[in-house]
Short mmCIF file of C-alpha atoms and ligand atoms in Angstrom, two decimals:
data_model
loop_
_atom_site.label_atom_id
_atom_site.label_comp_id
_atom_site.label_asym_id
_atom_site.label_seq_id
_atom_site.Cartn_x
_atom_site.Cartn_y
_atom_site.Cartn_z
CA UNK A 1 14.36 -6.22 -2.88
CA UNK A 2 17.04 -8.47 -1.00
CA UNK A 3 15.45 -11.91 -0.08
CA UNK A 4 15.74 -11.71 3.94
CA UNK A 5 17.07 -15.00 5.76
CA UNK A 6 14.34 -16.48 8.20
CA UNK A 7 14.69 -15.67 11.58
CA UNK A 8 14.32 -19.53 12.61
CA UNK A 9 14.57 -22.60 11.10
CA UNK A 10 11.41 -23.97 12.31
CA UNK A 11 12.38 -27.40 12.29
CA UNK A 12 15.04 -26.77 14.63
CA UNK A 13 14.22 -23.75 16.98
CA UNK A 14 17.00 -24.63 19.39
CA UNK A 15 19.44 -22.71 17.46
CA UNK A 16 17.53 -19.79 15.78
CA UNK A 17 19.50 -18.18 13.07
CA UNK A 18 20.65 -14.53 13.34
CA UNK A 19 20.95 -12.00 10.75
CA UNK A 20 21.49 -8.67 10.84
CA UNK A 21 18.39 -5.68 10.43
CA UNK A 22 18.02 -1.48 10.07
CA UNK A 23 16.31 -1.83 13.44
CA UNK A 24 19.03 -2.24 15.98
CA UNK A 25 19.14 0.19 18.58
CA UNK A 26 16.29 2.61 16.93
CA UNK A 27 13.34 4.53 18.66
CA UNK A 28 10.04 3.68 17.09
CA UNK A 29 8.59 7.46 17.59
CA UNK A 30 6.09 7.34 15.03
CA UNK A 31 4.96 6.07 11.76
CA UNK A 32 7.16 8.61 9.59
CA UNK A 33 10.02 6.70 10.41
CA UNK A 34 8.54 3.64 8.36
CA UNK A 35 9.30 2.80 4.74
CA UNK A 36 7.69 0.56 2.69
CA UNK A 37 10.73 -1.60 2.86
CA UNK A 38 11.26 -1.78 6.49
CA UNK A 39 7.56 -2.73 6.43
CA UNK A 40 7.80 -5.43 5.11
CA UNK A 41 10.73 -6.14 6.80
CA UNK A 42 8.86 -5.76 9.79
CA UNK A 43 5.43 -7.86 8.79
CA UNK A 44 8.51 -10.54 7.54
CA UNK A 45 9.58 -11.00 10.80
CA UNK A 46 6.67 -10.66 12.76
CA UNK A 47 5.16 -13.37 10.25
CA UNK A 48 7.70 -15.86 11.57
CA UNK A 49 7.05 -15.11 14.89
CA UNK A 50 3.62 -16.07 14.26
CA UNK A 51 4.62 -19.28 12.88
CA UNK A 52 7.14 -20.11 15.95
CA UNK A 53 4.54 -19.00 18.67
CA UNK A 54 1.91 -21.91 16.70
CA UNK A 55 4.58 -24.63 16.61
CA UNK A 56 6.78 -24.10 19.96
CA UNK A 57 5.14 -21.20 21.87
CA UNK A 58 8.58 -19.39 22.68
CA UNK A 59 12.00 -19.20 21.87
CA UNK A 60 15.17 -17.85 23.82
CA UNK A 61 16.03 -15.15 21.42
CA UNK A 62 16.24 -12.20 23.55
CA UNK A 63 17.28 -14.32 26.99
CA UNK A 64 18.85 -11.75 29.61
CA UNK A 65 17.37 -8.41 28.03
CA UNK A 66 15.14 -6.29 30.09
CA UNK A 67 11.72 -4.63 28.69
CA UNK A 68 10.62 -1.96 31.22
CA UNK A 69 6.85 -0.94 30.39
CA UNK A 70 5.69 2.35 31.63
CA UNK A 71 1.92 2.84 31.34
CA UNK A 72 0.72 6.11 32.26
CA UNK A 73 -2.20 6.05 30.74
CA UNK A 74 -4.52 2.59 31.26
CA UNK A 75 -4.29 0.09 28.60
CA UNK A 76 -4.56 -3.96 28.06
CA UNK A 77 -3.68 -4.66 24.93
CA UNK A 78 -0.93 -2.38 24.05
CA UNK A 79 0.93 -3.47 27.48
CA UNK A 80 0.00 -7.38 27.86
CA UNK A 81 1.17 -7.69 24.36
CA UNK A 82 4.32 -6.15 25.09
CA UNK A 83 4.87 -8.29 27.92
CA UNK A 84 3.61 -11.80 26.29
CA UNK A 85 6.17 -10.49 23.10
CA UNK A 86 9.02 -10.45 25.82
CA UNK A 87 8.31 -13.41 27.54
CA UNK A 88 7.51 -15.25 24.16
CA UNK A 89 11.25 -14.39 23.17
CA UNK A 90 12.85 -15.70 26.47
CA UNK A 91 13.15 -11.82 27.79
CA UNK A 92 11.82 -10.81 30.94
CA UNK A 93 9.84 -7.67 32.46
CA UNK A 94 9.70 -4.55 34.18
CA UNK A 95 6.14 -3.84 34.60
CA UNK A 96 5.30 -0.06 35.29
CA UNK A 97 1.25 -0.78 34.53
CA UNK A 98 -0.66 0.20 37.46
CA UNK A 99 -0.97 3.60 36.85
CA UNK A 100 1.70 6.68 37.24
CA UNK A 101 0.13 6.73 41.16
CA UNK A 102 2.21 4.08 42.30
CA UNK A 103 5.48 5.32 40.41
CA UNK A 104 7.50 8.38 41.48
CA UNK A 105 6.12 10.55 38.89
CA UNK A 106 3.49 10.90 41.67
CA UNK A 107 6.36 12.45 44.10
CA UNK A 108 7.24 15.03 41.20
CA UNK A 109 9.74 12.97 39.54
CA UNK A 110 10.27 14.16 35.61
CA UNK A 111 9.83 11.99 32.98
CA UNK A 112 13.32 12.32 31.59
CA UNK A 113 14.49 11.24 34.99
CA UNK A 114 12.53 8.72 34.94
CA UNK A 115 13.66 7.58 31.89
CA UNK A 116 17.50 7.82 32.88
CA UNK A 117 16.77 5.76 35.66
CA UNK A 118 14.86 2.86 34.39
CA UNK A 119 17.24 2.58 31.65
CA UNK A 120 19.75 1.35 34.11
CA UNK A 121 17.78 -1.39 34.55
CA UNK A 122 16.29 -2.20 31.03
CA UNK A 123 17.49 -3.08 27.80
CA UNK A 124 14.03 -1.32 26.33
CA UNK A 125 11.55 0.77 27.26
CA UNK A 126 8.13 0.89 25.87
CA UNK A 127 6.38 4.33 27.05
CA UNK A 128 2.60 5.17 27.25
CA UNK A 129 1.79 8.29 28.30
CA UNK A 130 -0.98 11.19 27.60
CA UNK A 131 1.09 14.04 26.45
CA UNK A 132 2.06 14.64 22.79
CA UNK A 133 5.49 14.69 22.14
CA UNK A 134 6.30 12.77 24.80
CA UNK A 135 7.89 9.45 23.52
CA UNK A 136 10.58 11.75 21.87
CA UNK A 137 11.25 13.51 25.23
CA UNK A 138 11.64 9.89 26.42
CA UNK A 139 13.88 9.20 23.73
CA UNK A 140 16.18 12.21 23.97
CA UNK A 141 16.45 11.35 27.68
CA UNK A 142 17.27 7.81 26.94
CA UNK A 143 20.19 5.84 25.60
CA UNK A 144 18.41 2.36 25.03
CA UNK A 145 15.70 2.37 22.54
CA UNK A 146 12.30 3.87 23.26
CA UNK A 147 9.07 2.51 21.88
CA UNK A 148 5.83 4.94 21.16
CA UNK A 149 2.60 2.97 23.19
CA UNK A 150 0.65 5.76 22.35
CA UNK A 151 1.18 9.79 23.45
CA UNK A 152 -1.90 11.39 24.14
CA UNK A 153 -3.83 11.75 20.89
CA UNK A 154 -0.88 11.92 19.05
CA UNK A 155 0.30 8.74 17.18
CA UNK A 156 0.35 4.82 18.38
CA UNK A 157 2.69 3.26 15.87
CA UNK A 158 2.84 -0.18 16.40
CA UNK A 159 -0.95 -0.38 16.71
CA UNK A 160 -0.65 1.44 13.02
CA UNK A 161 1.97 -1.58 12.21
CA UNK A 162 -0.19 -4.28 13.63
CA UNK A 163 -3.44 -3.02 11.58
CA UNK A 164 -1.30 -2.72 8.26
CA UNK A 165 0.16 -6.51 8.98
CA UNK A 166 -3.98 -7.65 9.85
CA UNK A 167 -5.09 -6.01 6.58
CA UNK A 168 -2.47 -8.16 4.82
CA UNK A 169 -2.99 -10.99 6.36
CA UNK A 170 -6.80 -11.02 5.99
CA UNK A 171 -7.14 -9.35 2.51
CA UNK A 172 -3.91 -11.01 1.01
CA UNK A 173 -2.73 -7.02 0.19
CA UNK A 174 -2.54 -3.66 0.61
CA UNK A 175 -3.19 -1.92 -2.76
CA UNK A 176 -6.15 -1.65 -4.54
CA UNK A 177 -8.13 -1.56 -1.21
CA UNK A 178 -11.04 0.80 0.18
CA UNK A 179 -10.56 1.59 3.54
CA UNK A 180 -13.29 3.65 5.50
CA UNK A 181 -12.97 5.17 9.29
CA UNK A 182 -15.65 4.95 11.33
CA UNK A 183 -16.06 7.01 14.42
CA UNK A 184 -14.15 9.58 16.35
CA UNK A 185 -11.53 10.29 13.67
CA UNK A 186 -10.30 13.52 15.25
CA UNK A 187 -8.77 12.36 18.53
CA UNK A 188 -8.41 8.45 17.53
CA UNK A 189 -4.48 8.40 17.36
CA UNK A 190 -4.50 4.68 16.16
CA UNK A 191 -6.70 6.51 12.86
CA UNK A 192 -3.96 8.98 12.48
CA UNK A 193 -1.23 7.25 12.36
CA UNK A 194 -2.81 3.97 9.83
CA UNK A 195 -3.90 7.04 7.53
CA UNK A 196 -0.39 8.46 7.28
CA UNK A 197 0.88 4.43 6.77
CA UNK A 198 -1.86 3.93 4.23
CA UNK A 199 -0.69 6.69 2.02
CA UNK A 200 2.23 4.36 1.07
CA UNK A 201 0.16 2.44 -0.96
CA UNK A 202 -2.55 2.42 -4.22
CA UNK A 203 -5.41 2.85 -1.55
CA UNK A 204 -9.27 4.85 -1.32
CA UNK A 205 -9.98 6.32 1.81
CA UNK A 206 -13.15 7.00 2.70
CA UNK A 207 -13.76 8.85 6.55
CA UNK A 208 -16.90 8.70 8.63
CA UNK A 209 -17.42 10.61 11.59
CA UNK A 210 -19.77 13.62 13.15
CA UNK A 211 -19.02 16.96 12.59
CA UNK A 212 -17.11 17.45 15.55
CA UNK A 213 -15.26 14.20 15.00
CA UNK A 214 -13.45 15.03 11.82
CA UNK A 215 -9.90 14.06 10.83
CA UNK A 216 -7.49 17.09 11.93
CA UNK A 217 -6.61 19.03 9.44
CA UNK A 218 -2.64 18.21 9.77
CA UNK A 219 -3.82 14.66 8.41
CA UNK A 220 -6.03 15.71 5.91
CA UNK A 221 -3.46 17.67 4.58
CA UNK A 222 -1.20 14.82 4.21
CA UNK A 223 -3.97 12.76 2.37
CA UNK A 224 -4.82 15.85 0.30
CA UNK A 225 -1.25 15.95 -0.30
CA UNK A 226 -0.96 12.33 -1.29
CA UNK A 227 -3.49 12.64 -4.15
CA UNK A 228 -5.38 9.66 -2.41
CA UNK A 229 -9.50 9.10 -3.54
CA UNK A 230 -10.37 10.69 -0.32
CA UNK A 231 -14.26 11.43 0.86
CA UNK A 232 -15.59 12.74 4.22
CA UNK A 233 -19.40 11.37 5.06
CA UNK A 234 -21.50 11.41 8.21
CA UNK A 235 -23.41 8.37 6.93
CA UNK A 236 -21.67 4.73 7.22
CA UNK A 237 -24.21 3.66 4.21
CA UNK A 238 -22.67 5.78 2.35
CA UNK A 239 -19.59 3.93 2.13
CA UNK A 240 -20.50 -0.05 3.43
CA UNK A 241 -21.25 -1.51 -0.23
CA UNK A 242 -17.61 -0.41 -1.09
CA UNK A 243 -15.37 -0.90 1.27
CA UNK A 244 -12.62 -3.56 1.52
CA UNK A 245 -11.66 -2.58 5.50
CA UNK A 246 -14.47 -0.93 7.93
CA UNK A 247 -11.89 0.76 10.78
CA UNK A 248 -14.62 1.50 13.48
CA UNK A 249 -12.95 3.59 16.55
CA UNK A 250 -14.14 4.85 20.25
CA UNK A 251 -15.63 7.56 20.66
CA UNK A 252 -12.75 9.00 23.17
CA UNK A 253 -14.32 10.21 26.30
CA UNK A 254 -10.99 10.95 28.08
CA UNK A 255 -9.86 13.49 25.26
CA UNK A 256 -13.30 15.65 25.96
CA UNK A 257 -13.13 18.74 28.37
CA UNK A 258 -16.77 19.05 27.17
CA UNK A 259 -18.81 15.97 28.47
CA UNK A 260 -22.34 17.27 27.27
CA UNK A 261 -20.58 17.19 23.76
CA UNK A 262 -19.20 13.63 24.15
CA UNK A 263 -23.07 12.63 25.30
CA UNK A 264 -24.24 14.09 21.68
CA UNK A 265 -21.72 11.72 19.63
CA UNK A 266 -20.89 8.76 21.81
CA UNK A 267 -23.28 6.69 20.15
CA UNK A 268 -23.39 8.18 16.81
CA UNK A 269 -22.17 4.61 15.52
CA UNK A 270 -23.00 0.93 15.98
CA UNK A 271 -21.98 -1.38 13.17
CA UNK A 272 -24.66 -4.10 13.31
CA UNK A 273 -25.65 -7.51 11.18
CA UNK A 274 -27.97 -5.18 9.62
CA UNK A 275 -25.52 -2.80 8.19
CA UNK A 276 -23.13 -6.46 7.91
CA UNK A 277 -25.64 -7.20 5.54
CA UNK A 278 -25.20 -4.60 2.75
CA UNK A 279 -21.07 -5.44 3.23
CA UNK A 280 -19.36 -7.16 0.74
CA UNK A 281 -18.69 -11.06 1.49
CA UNK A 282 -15.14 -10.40 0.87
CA UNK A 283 -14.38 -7.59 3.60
CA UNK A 284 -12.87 -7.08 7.06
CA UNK A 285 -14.35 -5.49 10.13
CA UNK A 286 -11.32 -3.84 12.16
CA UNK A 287 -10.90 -2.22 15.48
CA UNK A 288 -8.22 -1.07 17.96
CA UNK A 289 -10.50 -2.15 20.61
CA UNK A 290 -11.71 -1.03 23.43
CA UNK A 291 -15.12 -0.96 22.13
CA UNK A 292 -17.67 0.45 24.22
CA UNK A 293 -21.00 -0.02 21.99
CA UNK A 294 -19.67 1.19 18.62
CA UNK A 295 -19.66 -2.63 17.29
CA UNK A 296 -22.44 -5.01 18.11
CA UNK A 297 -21.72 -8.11 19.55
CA UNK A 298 -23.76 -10.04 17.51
CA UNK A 299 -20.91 -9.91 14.35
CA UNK A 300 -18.69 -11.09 16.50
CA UNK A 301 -19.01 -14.26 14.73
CA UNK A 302 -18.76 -12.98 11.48
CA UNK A 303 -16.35 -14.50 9.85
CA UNK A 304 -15.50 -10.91 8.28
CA UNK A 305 -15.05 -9.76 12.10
CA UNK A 306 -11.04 -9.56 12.53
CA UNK A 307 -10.71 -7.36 15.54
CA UNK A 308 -9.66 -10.31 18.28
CA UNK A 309 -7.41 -11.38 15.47
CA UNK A 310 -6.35 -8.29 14.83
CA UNK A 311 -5.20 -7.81 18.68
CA UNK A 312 -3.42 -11.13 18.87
CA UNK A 313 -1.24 -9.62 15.60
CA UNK A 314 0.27 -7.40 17.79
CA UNK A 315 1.77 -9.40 19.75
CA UNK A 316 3.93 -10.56 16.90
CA UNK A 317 4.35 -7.53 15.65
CA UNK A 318 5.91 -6.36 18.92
CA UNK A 319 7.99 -9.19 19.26
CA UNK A 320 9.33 -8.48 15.61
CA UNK A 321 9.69 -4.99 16.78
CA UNK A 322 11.49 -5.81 20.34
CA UNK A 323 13.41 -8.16 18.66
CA UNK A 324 14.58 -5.97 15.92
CA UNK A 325 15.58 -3.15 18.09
CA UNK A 326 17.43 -5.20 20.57
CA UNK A 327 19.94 -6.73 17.38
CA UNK A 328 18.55 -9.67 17.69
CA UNK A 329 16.54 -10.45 14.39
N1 LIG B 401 -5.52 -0.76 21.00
C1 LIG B 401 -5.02 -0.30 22.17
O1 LIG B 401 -4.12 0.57 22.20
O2 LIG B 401 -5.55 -0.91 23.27
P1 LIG B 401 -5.13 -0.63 24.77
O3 LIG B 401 -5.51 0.81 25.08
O4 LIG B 401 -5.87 -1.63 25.59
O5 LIG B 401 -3.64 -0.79 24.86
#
């Protein structure tokens, strides 16, 4: 593999170098798009930005480009992380994150118009919205680069990047790892999309969920497909004692049109000290947060607890991302 040129010389971040990438002017749709090379590329990159954001805080790399941030669907992490990336890199913001009430979609305006208009504006658009599919009608609409936040319960890639770069940096790899999904596997996009990235490498996969919560059978497929070790289980017990990453999910009340249903399973989970406590010592405790009861506070200090760790990864991830997209890494 060629040996990529850091992104900055960190002792002298007043002149960052520049070097050319595969991610200039792309969409980042979903996780298909990603090979193991680029990934690394990617967790390269975002690596450094890590390492500038500890010593300096910010640099000027992407001074007079434009982000506009369209959140149609409610979110803090996925948007304030976009936003600190931008700022972080010099860039500034458009932010569209109050809800699609106070844009014009709420006068009947399209989102491909949308799109063609905010793109007059901004350099990049990042798009969450609740409808399938729609980050690629975004991107056909648009002629700057689109970024998937999430469509519907269809795929969240950079959340999938950011998890693969916090496994990595917590476990020290990717291969040779058990990874078990805990939760509501069915309409937890940031599960889909990590299990399709996860196939990429020599991993066990081990999914937890009720009944009604089971991985869709368009994944399962794919993992069947893969040849992966793959087991379903309703039982977390089943699986603690051997697992290297515990991916714990929200049950996702929005994506119900039953509610009595969501009342049966909402709190089918809780990982506490007591389960903690038949974990191995060398382990990680992951999720894409919010939680609403599914993790106990109380491992919270846990030293094997990586979820607010996890989060802050994806802010360097995204500026890796926004930075790659926009030539500038
Ligand atoms: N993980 C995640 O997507 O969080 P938000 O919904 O807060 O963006």
């Amino acid at each position: 593999m060629e040996k990529l040129k850091p992104l900055f010389n960190l002792d002298d971040l007043k002149a960052p170098v520049l070097s050319g990438n595969g991610l200039t002017g792309k969409d980042i749709l979903s996780v298909g798009q990603f090979d193991k090379y680029t990934l690394d590329y990617i967790f390269t990159r975002a690596k450094e930005m890590q390492n500038m954001v500890e010593k300096v805080g910010g640099v000027d790399l992407l001074k007079g480009k434009v982000l506009a941030c369209m959140f149609y669907e409610p979110s803090t992490r996925t948007s304030s992380s976009f936003i600190a990336a931008m700022e972080r890199l010099g860039g500034s913001v458009i932010p569209i994150t109050q809800g699609v009430q106070f844009s014009s979609v709420s006068k009947g305006e399209t989102l491909a118009d949308s799109i063609k208009v905010l793109e007059q504006y901004a350099d990049v658009i990042v798009l969450r919205h609740p409808e399938i599919g729609s980050a690629q009608v975004a991107a056909d609409s648009a002629s700057v680069p689109v970024l998937n936040a999430g469509d519907g319960p269809g795929e969240h890639p950079t959340q999938a990047l950011l998890d693969l770069f916090t496994i990595k940096e917590e476990l020290g790899s990717l291969d040779g790892l058990t990874v078990s999904m805990v939760g509501d596997l069915r309409y937890g996009r940031t599960v889909h999309s990590l299990t399709k990235l996860l196939l990429k490498y020599n991993v066990k996969l081990r999914f937890v969920s009720p009944e009604i919560l089971r991985l869709p059978l368009t994944v399962m497929n794919q993992v069947i497909d893969a040849g992966v070790d793959v087991r379903e289980t309703h039982d977390v017990s089943d699986v603690i004692g051997n697992t290297d990453v515990l991916y714990v999910t929200r049950v996702q009340k929005e994506r119900f049109t039953d509610l009595q249903q969501y009342e049966e399973v909402k709190d089918f989970y809780v990982i506490t000290p007591e389960i903690m406590e038949k974990a191995k010592e060398k382990m990680v405790v992951m999720h894409p947060l919010p939680r609403v009861g599914e993790i106990d506070p109380a491992i919270d200090s846990d030293p094997r607890a990586a979820y607010f760790r996890q989060a802050r990864n994806g802010m360097y991830i995204r500026m890796a991302l926004l930075a790659g997209v926009l030539g500038r890494a």
